[in-house]
């Protein structure tokens, strides 16, 4: 089997949403595919009306294939302070033509305000490792884990784009989607993430490949030296990050993956991607797409990095592949 689904950017690439079919007859919800977490959760008819603000909701009672997973609950909180919790159904889930018949669909009974405010997203589809799924008392598998045994190849690829529709493919590598060769590097999934080591300016950086995180968060030393090249750039505590004049021409940001004997491959993030967004309506000052990880405790290669590459999340061989495109 295989699947292929469009990933549409929202609000200047802050997140990417994909249509997912749940239940019988199919209910299509736009979900945020997140390689940084492992719960598939959705706004539902169980979510208080006061917390629903235009989102499409899942109605288990109108799905003939839905079965309540009795006694099961879930509760998750994310790096940006957002959170949600609820109950669990097993139902049929289809992503880009790839179907899993008994997928844990976590229905929200509570969502935090930032989810209520995000009117375009109906929830998340976690693509990290099932070891960090939050369902209790019996932990559930991710969509990818459930699908893997049926896939032509035990992998999925992420091809996110700047201000344009990209694609997640499951079970195969689309050779027309990238240029040159794919450089592979081992994945450390001991924390449940797609952990890997890259080299930036000769310094090894261990971080995670996270489609659910908008920006890149790296060690202070790397971030400070990057912005030292931009006149007027400074760390601004009120914005909690590096800002600079919007007219600045930003240097490209490169990192090397799979550096071993073969020299590995270099991913180059265009400077224009690092000029992320204005901090206010005047459009004078802009917020950087590369920020320090010091308040997070983990380095994150988020969408700003991922959309500069074609990325292979290889679950069978526990490796990450990076290619230019
Ligand atoms: C430093 S982890 C911050 C990161 N959340 C972000 O990146 C949000 C994403 C977003 C975009 C648009 C609307 C709402 C939310 O966006 C910003 O925080 N932005 C964008 C806008 C900028 N002006 C400020 C910075 C984050 O918790 N990701 C998690 C998945 C997110 C949760 C929120 C909903 C979207 C998916 C997750 O993979 C991060 N994870 C990774 C490993 C371990 C735990 C963990 O939890």
Tab-separated table of C-alpha atoms and ligand atoms in Angstrom:
chain	number	residue	atom	x	y	z
A	1	UNK	CA	0.000	0.000	0.000
A	2	UNK	CA	0.897	3.656	-0.267
A	3	UNK	CA	-0.677	7.063	0.232
A	4	UNK	CA	-0.147	10.638	-0.869
A	5	UNK	CA	-1.751	13.736	0.638
A	6	UNK	CA	-1.410	17.481	0.090
A	7	UNK	CA	0.022	19.630	2.883
A	8	UNK	CA	-1.351	23.178	2.687
A	9	UNK	CA	0.443	26.045	4.471
A	10	UNK	CA	-1.585	28.329	6.762
A	11	UNK	CA	-0.822	31.883	7.951
A	12	UNK	CA	2.583	32.365	6.264
A	13	UNK	CA	3.751	28.767	6.743
A	14	UNK	CA	3.150	28.715	10.529
A	15	UNK	CA	1.540	25.305	10.093
A	16	UNK	CA	0.670	22.826	7.339
A	17	UNK	CA	-2.728	21.097	7.215
A	18	UNK	CA	-3.723	17.867	5.445
A	19	UNK	CA	-7.244	16.496	4.754
A	20	UNK	CA	-7.876	13.242	6.661
A	21	UNK	CA	-10.937	10.989	6.236
A	22	UNK	CA	-12.330	9.500	9.480
A	23	UNK	CA	-15.294	7.118	9.885
A	24	UNK	CA	-18.073	5.701	7.690
A	25	UNK	CA	-19.366	7.585	5.839
A	26	UNK	CA	-16.120	9.573	5.670
A	27	UNK	CA	-15.819	12.776	7.650
A	28	UNK	CA	-12.919	14.892	6.293
A	29	UNK	CA	-10.978	16.983	8.834
A	30	UNK	CA	-7.916	19.216	8.199
A	31	UNK	CA	-5.188	17.972	10.560
A	32	UNK	CA	-1.695	19.210	11.407
A	33	UNK	CA	0.776	16.341	10.808
A	34	UNK	CA	3.255	16.517	13.674
A	35	UNK	CA	6.469	14.446	13.702
A	36	UNK	CA	7.049	15.858	17.225
A	37	UNK	CA	4.120	14.039	18.880
A	38	UNK	CA	2.240	10.734	18.646
A	39	UNK	CA	-1.458	11.349	19.299
A	40	UNK	CA	-4.098	11.587	16.568
A	41	UNK	CA	-6.619	13.892	18.214
A	42	UNK	CA	-9.535	15.830	16.798
A	43	UNK	CA	-12.101	18.461	17.666
A	44	UNK	CA	-15.309	16.471	18.170
A	45	UNK	CA	-18.964	16.623	19.172
A	46	UNK	CA	-17.532	15.957	22.642
A	47	UNK	CA	-15.678	19.310	22.584
A	48	UNK	CA	-17.556	22.050	24.485
A	49	UNK	CA	-19.335	24.430	22.057
A	50	UNK	CA	-17.600	27.334	23.818
A	51	UNK	CA	-14.206	25.934	22.741
A	52	UNK	CA	-15.193	25.256	19.109
A	53	UNK	CA	-14.683	28.269	16.845
A	54	UNK	CA	-15.490	27.213	13.275
A	55	UNK	CA	-13.391	24.030	13.250
A	56	UNK	CA	-14.819	20.916	11.526
A	57	UNK	CA	-15.625	18.363	14.260
A	58	UNK	CA	-15.644	14.536	14.283
A	59	UNK	CA	-18.985	12.968	15.222
A	60	UNK	CA	-18.373	9.362	16.295
A	61	UNK	CA	-22.112	8.767	16.705
A	62	UNK	CA	-22.656	9.226	12.959
A	63	UNK	CA	-19.875	6.785	12.015
A	64	UNK	CA	-21.014	3.142	11.696
A	65	UNK	CA	-17.379	2.002	12.096
A	66	UNK	CA	-16.665	3.960	15.299
A	67	UNK	CA	-16.254	1.988	18.519
A	68	UNK	CA	-15.630	3.647	21.888
A	69	UNK	CA	-12.379	2.409	23.479
A	70	UNK	CA	-14.005	2.120	26.888
A	71	UNK	CA	-12.046	3.456	29.862
A	72	UNK	CA	-9.371	5.037	27.673
A	73	UNK	CA	-8.411	8.700	28.093
A	74	UNK	CA	-5.648	10.962	26.783
A	75	UNK	CA	-4.071	14.245	27.806
A	76	UNK	CA	-1.270	16.098	25.993
A	77	UNK	CA	0.613	19.367	26.333
A	78	UNK	CA	2.981	20.849	23.760
A	79	UNK	CA	6.144	22.909	23.803
A	80	UNK	CA	4.242	26.104	23.062
A	81	UNK	CA	2.089	25.645	26.161
A	82	UNK	CA	-0.998	24.475	24.298
A	83	UNK	CA	-2.841	21.363	25.506
A	84	UNK	CA	-5.857	19.115	24.973
A	85	UNK	CA	-7.441	15.999	26.470
A	86	UNK	CA	-10.390	13.637	26.050
A	87	UNK	CA	-11.661	10.169	25.249
A	88	UNK	CA	-10.836	7.575	22.573
A	89	UNK	CA	-12.648	5.838	19.712
A	90	UNK	CA	-11.339	3.242	17.265
A	91	UNK	CA	-12.382	4.107	13.715
A	92	UNK	CA	-11.306	3.889	10.077
A	93	UNK	CA	-8.790	6.577	9.092
A	94	UNK	CA	-7.681	7.278	5.507
A	95	UNK	CA	-4.786	9.554	4.535
A	96	UNK	CA	-4.247	10.161	0.830
A	97	UNK	CA	-5.896	6.852	-0.104
A	98	UNK	CA	-4.078	4.809	2.580
A	99	UNK	CA	-6.526	3.273	5.069
A	100	UNK	CA	-6.015	1.999	8.632
A	101	UNK	CA	-9.158	0.236	9.849
A	102	UNK	CA	-8.806	0.356	13.647
A	103	UNK	CA	-6.968	3.613	14.358
A	104	UNK	CA	-7.200	5.261	17.778
A	105	UNK	CA	-9.023	8.547	17.161
A	106	UNK	CA	-8.696	10.722	20.254
A	107	UNK	CA	-11.756	12.953	20.640
A	108	UNK	CA	-11.150	16.208	22.539
A	109	UNK	CA	-13.323	17.000	25.560
A	110	UNK	CA	-11.093	20.008	26.268
A	111	UNK	CA	-8.749	22.126	24.135
A	112	UNK	CA	-6.644	25.110	25.217
A	113	UNK	CA	-7.361	28.591	23.883
A	114	UNK	CA	-4.689	28.591	21.177
A	115	UNK	CA	-6.418	25.568	19.585
A	116	UNK	CA	-9.820	27.263	19.809
A	117	UNK	CA	-8.320	30.365	18.150
A	118	UNK	CA	-6.757	28.350	15.299
A	119	UNK	CA	-9.920	28.081	13.203
A	120	UNK	CA	-8.217	26.262	10.304
A	121	UNK	CA	-7.019	23.180	12.217
A	122	UNK	CA	-9.302	20.372	13.483
A	123	UNK	CA	-6.500	18.641	15.381
A	124	UNK	CA	-3.227	16.783	15.025
A	125	UNK	CA	-2.017	13.569	13.439
A	126	UNK	CA	1.085	12.508	15.363
A	127	UNK	CA	3.948	10.938	13.390
A	128	UNK	CA	6.572	10.565	16.138
A	129	UNK	CA	7.113	7.147	17.742
A	130	UNK	CA	4.222	5.368	19.492
A	131	UNK	CA	6.266	5.152	22.710
A	132	UNK	CA	5.134	8.710	23.550
A	133	UNK	CA	1.428	8.269	22.744
A	134	UNK	CA	-0.529	9.590	25.762
A	135	UNK	CA	-3.556	7.216	25.755
A	136	UNK	CA	-4.048	5.505	29.119
A	137	UNK	CA	-4.295	2.796	30.427
A	138	UNK	CA	-3.403	1.120	27.094
A	139	UNK	CA	-1.054	3.206	24.895
A	140	UNK	CA	-2.154	3.352	21.236
A	141	UNK	CA	-0.209	3.266	17.965
A	142	UNK	CA	0.243	6.124	15.515
A	143	UNK	CA	-1.324	6.041	12.058
A	144	UNK	CA	2.134	5.397	10.554
A	145	UNK	CA	2.878	2.508	12.955
A	146	UNK	CA	-0.473	0.895	12.137
A	147	UNK	CA	0.073	1.383	8.401
A	148	UNK	CA	3.767	0.413	8.280
A	149	UNK	CA	3.344	-3.376	7.869
A	150	UNK	CA	1.109	-2.779	4.843
A	151	UNK	CA	3.313	-0.147	3.178
A	152	UNK	CA	5.424	-0.962	0.111
A	153	UNK	CA	8.326	0.581	2.056
A	154	UNK	CA	8.310	1.292	5.851
A	155	UNK	CA	8.697	5.063	5.493
A	156	UNK	CA	6.973	8.361	4.829
A	157	UNK	CA	8.349	11.518	3.228
A	158	UNK	CA	7.704	15.200	3.943
A	159	UNK	CA	7.917	17.711	1.122
A	160	UNK	CA	6.771	20.996	2.681
A	161	UNK	CA	6.955	24.191	0.632
A	162	UNK	CA	7.122	27.956	1.221
A	163	UNK	CA	3.683	29.488	0.571
A	164	UNK	CA	2.687	26.568	-1.664
A	165	UNK	CA	1.066	23.159	-1.302
A	166	UNK	CA	3.506	20.392	-0.426
A	167	UNK	CA	2.984	16.669	0.135
A	168	UNK	CA	3.335	13.792	2.581
A	169	UNK	CA	3.811	10.403	0.889
A	170	UNK	CA	3.516	7.080	2.715
A	171	UNK	CA	5.260	3.891	1.551
A	172	UNK	CA	7.391	5.214	-1.303
A	173	UNK	CA	9.973	7.786	-2.349
A	174	UNK	CA	8.939	10.027	-5.271
A	175	UNK	CA	12.163	10.435	-7.250
A	176	UNK	CA	10.773	13.476	-9.073
A	177	UNK	CA	10.355	15.349	-5.771
A	178	UNK	CA	14.045	15.998	-5.103
A	179	UNK	CA	17.360	16.742	-6.806
A	180	UNK	CA	20.741	15.059	-6.320
A	181	UNK	CA	21.023	12.228	-3.812
A	182	UNK	CA	19.418	11.593	-0.423
A	183	UNK	CA	21.857	11.718	2.517
A	184	UNK	CA	20.859	9.404	5.348
A	185	UNK	CA	21.698	9.654	9.031
A	186	UNK	CA	20.735	7.374	11.943
A	187	UNK	CA	17.681	8.227	14.062
A	188	UNK	CA	17.810	8.151	17.863
A	189	UNK	CA	14.190	7.461	18.880
A	190	UNK	CA	14.997	6.908	22.571
A	191	UNK	CA	12.886	9.971	23.498
A	192	UNK	CA	10.169	9.019	21.015
A	193	UNK	CA	11.240	11.651	18.468
A	194	UNK	CA	12.999	11.634	15.089
A	195	UNK	CA	16.297	12.572	16.724
A	196	UNK	CA	19.410	13.067	14.591
A	197	UNK	CA	22.754	14.871	14.501
A	198	UNK	CA	23.616	17.538	11.934
A	199	UNK	CA	26.746	19.678	11.567
A	200	UNK	CA	26.419	23.468	11.503
A	201	UNK	CA	29.608	25.473	10.814
A	202	UNK	CA	31.643	22.453	11.938
A	203	UNK	CA	29.660	22.081	15.181
A	204	UNK	CA	27.603	18.909	15.784
A	205	UNK	CA	23.996	19.672	16.717
A	206	UNK	CA	21.679	16.947	17.988
A	207	UNK	CA	18.023	17.788	17.503
A	208	UNK	CA	14.698	16.544	16.192
A	209	UNK	CA	12.982	16.821	12.817
A	210	UNK	CA	9.622	18.316	13.770
A	211	UNK	CA	6.950	19.162	11.185
A	212	UNK	CA	4.696	20.517	13.983
A	213	UNK	CA	7.126	23.279	14.915
A	214	UNK	CA	7.184	26.393	12.770
A	215	UNK	CA	10.688	27.688	13.408
A	216	UNK	CA	14.235	26.364	13.865
A	217	UNK	CA	15.508	26.316	17.478
A	218	UNK	CA	19.277	25.747	17.855
A	219	UNK	CA	22.003	26.338	20.470
A	220	UNK	CA	22.714	29.986	21.384
A	221	UNK	CA	26.253	29.958	19.957
A	222	UNK	CA	25.011	29.097	16.465
A	223	UNK	CA	22.091	31.530	16.573
A	224	UNK	CA	24.181	34.425	17.894
A	225	UNK	CA	26.839	33.926	15.232
A	226	UNK	CA	24.153	33.789	12.499
A	227	UNK	CA	22.545	37.093	13.513
A	228	UNK	CA	25.951	38.766	14.007
A	229	UNK	CA	26.011	38.882	10.179
A	230	UNK	CA	22.779	40.952	10.072
A	231	UNK	CA	23.135	44.660	10.880
A	232	UNK	CA	20.453	45.826	13.293
A	233	UNK	CA	19.645	42.273	14.432
A	234	UNK	CA	19.244	41.865	18.187
A	235	UNK	CA	17.642	39.677	20.823
A	236	UNK	CA	14.424	41.395	21.956
A	237	UNK	CA	13.004	40.187	25.259
A	238	UNK	CA	9.493	41.498	24.586
A	239	UNK	CA	9.340	39.385	21.435
A	240	UNK	CA	11.329	36.627	23.183
A	241	UNK	CA	13.559	36.216	20.166
A	242	UNK	CA	15.888	37.723	17.594
A	243	UNK	CA	14.418	40.564	15.519
A	244	UNK	CA	15.905	42.688	12.732
A	245	UNK	CA	14.906	45.350	10.177
A	246	UNK	CA	12.478	43.749	7.681
A	247	UNK	CA	14.511	45.111	4.762
A	248	UNK	CA	17.584	43.110	5.815
A	249	UNK	CA	18.936	40.638	3.291
A	250	UNK	CA	19.426	37.508	5.406
A	251	UNK	CA	22.327	35.090	4.884
A	252	UNK	CA	21.461	31.518	3.876
A	253	UNK	CA	21.619	28.978	6.717
A	254	UNK	CA	23.178	25.584	5.927
A	255	UNK	CA	23.604	22.337	7.827
A	256	UNK	CA	25.221	19.048	6.877
A	257	UNK	CA	23.570	15.663	7.372
A	258	UNK	CA	25.187	12.234	7.134
A	259	UNK	CA	28.636	13.805	7.224
A	260	UNK	CA	30.481	10.446	7.532
A	261	UNK	CA	32.956	9.240	4.911
A	262	UNK	CA	30.893	10.258	1.880
A	263	UNK	CA	30.776	13.864	3.078
A	264	UNK	CA	27.026	13.643	3.487
A	265	UNK	CA	24.674	16.261	2.109
A	266	UNK	CA	24.127	19.930	2.780
A	267	UNK	CA	20.688	21.466	3.315
A	268	UNK	CA	20.609	25.192	2.566
A	269	UNK	CA	17.787	27.222	4.052
A	270	UNK	CA	17.416	30.380	1.925
A	271	UNK	CA	17.901	33.588	3.904
A	272	UNK	CA	14.431	34.656	2.788
A	273	UNK	CA	12.936	31.785	4.848
A	274	UNK	CA	14.743	33.097	7.962
A	275	UNK	CA	13.027	36.456	7.455
A	276	UNK	CA	9.954	34.876	9.017
A	277	UNK	CA	7.347	37.552	9.688
A	278	UNK	CA	6.843	41.147	10.843
A	279	UNK	CA	6.494	41.596	14.605
A	280	UNK	CA	3.813	44.247	14.180
A	281	UNK	CA	1.552	46.007	11.636
A	282	UNK	CA	4.199	48.618	10.754
A	283	UNK	CA	6.264	45.936	9.027
A	284	UNK	CA	9.458	47.678	10.128
A	285	UNK	CA	10.779	44.946	12.420
A	286	UNK	CA	10.811	41.262	11.546
A	287	UNK	CA	11.028	38.104	13.706
A	288	UNK	CA	13.672	35.508	12.846
A	289	UNK	CA	12.896	31.975	11.706
A	290	UNK	CA	16.061	30.810	13.532
A	291	UNK	CA	15.848	31.166	17.309
A	292	UNK	CA	17.681	29.926	20.397
A	293	UNK	CA	16.726	26.590	21.975
A	294	UNK	CA	17.917	27.690	25.443
A	295	UNK	CA	14.368	27.998	26.851
A	296	UNK	CA	13.258	24.706	25.271
A	297	UNK	CA	15.901	22.144	26.236
A	298	UNK	CA	15.964	20.462	22.825
A	299	UNK	CA	17.102	21.614	19.371
A	300	UNK	CA	14.318	21.565	16.806
A	301	UNK	CA	14.605	21.556	13.018
A	302	UNK	CA	11.083	22.822	12.320
A	303	UNK	CA	9.206	23.816	9.178
A	304	UNK	CA	11.656	26.600	8.207
A	305	UNK	CA	14.342	23.896	7.770
A	306	UNK	CA	12.075	21.100	6.522
A	307	UNK	CA	10.572	23.181	3.706
A	308	UNK	CA	14.094	23.657	2.284
A	309	UNK	CA	14.459	19.881	1.800
A	310	UNK	CA	12.837	16.590	0.816
A	311	UNK	CA	12.879	14.526	4.021
A	312	UNK	CA	12.557	10.723	4.352
A	313	UNK	CA	11.304	9.473	7.730
A	314	UNK	CA	12.427	5.837	7.486
A	315	UNK	CA	10.732	3.874	10.289
A	316	UNK	CA	11.963	0.500	9.041
A	317	UNK	CA	15.665	1.382	9.167
A	318	UNK	CA	15.365	4.154	11.848
A	319	UNK	CA	17.082	6.738	9.665
A	320	UNK	CA	16.343	10.193	8.312
A	321	UNK	CA	17.098	11.071	4.692
A	322	UNK	CA	17.626	14.634	3.507
A	323	UNK	CA	17.787	15.836	-0.088
A	324	UNK	CA	17.757	19.194	-1.845
A	325	UNK	CA	14.810	20.000	-4.139
B	1	LIG	C1	9.255	24.952	20.732
B	1	LIG	S1	7.995	23.853	20.350
B	1	LIG	C2	6.755	24.968	19.834
B	1	LIG	C3	5.843	24.308	18.849
B	1	LIG	N1	4.769	25.187	18.438
B	1	LIG	C4	4.913	25.920	17.361
B	1	LIG	O1	5.893	25.921	16.653
B	1	LIG	C5	3.659	26.739	17.016
B	1	LIG	C6	2.884	25.940	15.961
B	1	LIG	C7	1.580	26.627	15.675
B	1	LIG	C8	1.409	27.311	14.492
B	1	LIG	C9	0.194	27.917	14.198
B	1	LIG	C10	-0.857	27.846	15.108
B	1	LIG	C11	-0.669	27.169	16.319
B	1	LIG	C12	0.546	26.565	16.603
B	1	LIG	O2	4.050	27.989	16.423
B	1	LIG	C13	4.844	28.806	17.193
B	1	LIG	O3	5.136	28.564	18.336
B	1	LIG	N2	5.316	29.885	16.534
B	1	LIG	C14	4.815	30.240	15.216
B	1	LIG	C15	4.489	31.691	15.141
B	1	LIG	C16	5.645	32.557	15.644
B	1	LIG	N3	5.267	33.956	15.626
B	1	LIG	C17	6.029	32.170	17.060
B	1	LIG	C18	6.370	30.727	17.104
B	1	LIG	C19	5.182	23.082	19.405
B	1	LIG	O4	4.792	23.041	20.555
B	1	LIG	N4	5.028	22.112	18.482
B	1	LIG	C20	4.327	20.870	18.853
B	1	LIG	C21	3.233	20.598	17.834
B	1	LIG	C22	2.337	21.837	17.691
B	1	LIG	C23	1.500	22.072	18.954
B	1	LIG	C24	0.543	23.241	18.776
B	1	LIG	C25	-0.363	23.032	17.573
B	1	LIG	C26	0.429	22.778	16.311
B	1	LIG	C27	1.393	21.621	16.503
B	1	LIG	C28	5.367	19.744	18.942
B	1	LIG	O5	5.831	19.354	17.657
B	1	LIG	C29	6.555	20.250	19.731
B	1	LIG	N5	7.126	19.214	20.568
B	1	LIG	C30	8.234	18.559	20.103
B	1	LIG	C31	8.863	17.626	20.906
B	1	LIG	C32	8.347	17.378	22.198
B	1	LIG	C33	7.216	18.012	22.631
B	1	LIG	C34	6.572	18.958	21.804
B	1	LIG	O6	5.551	19.572	22.149
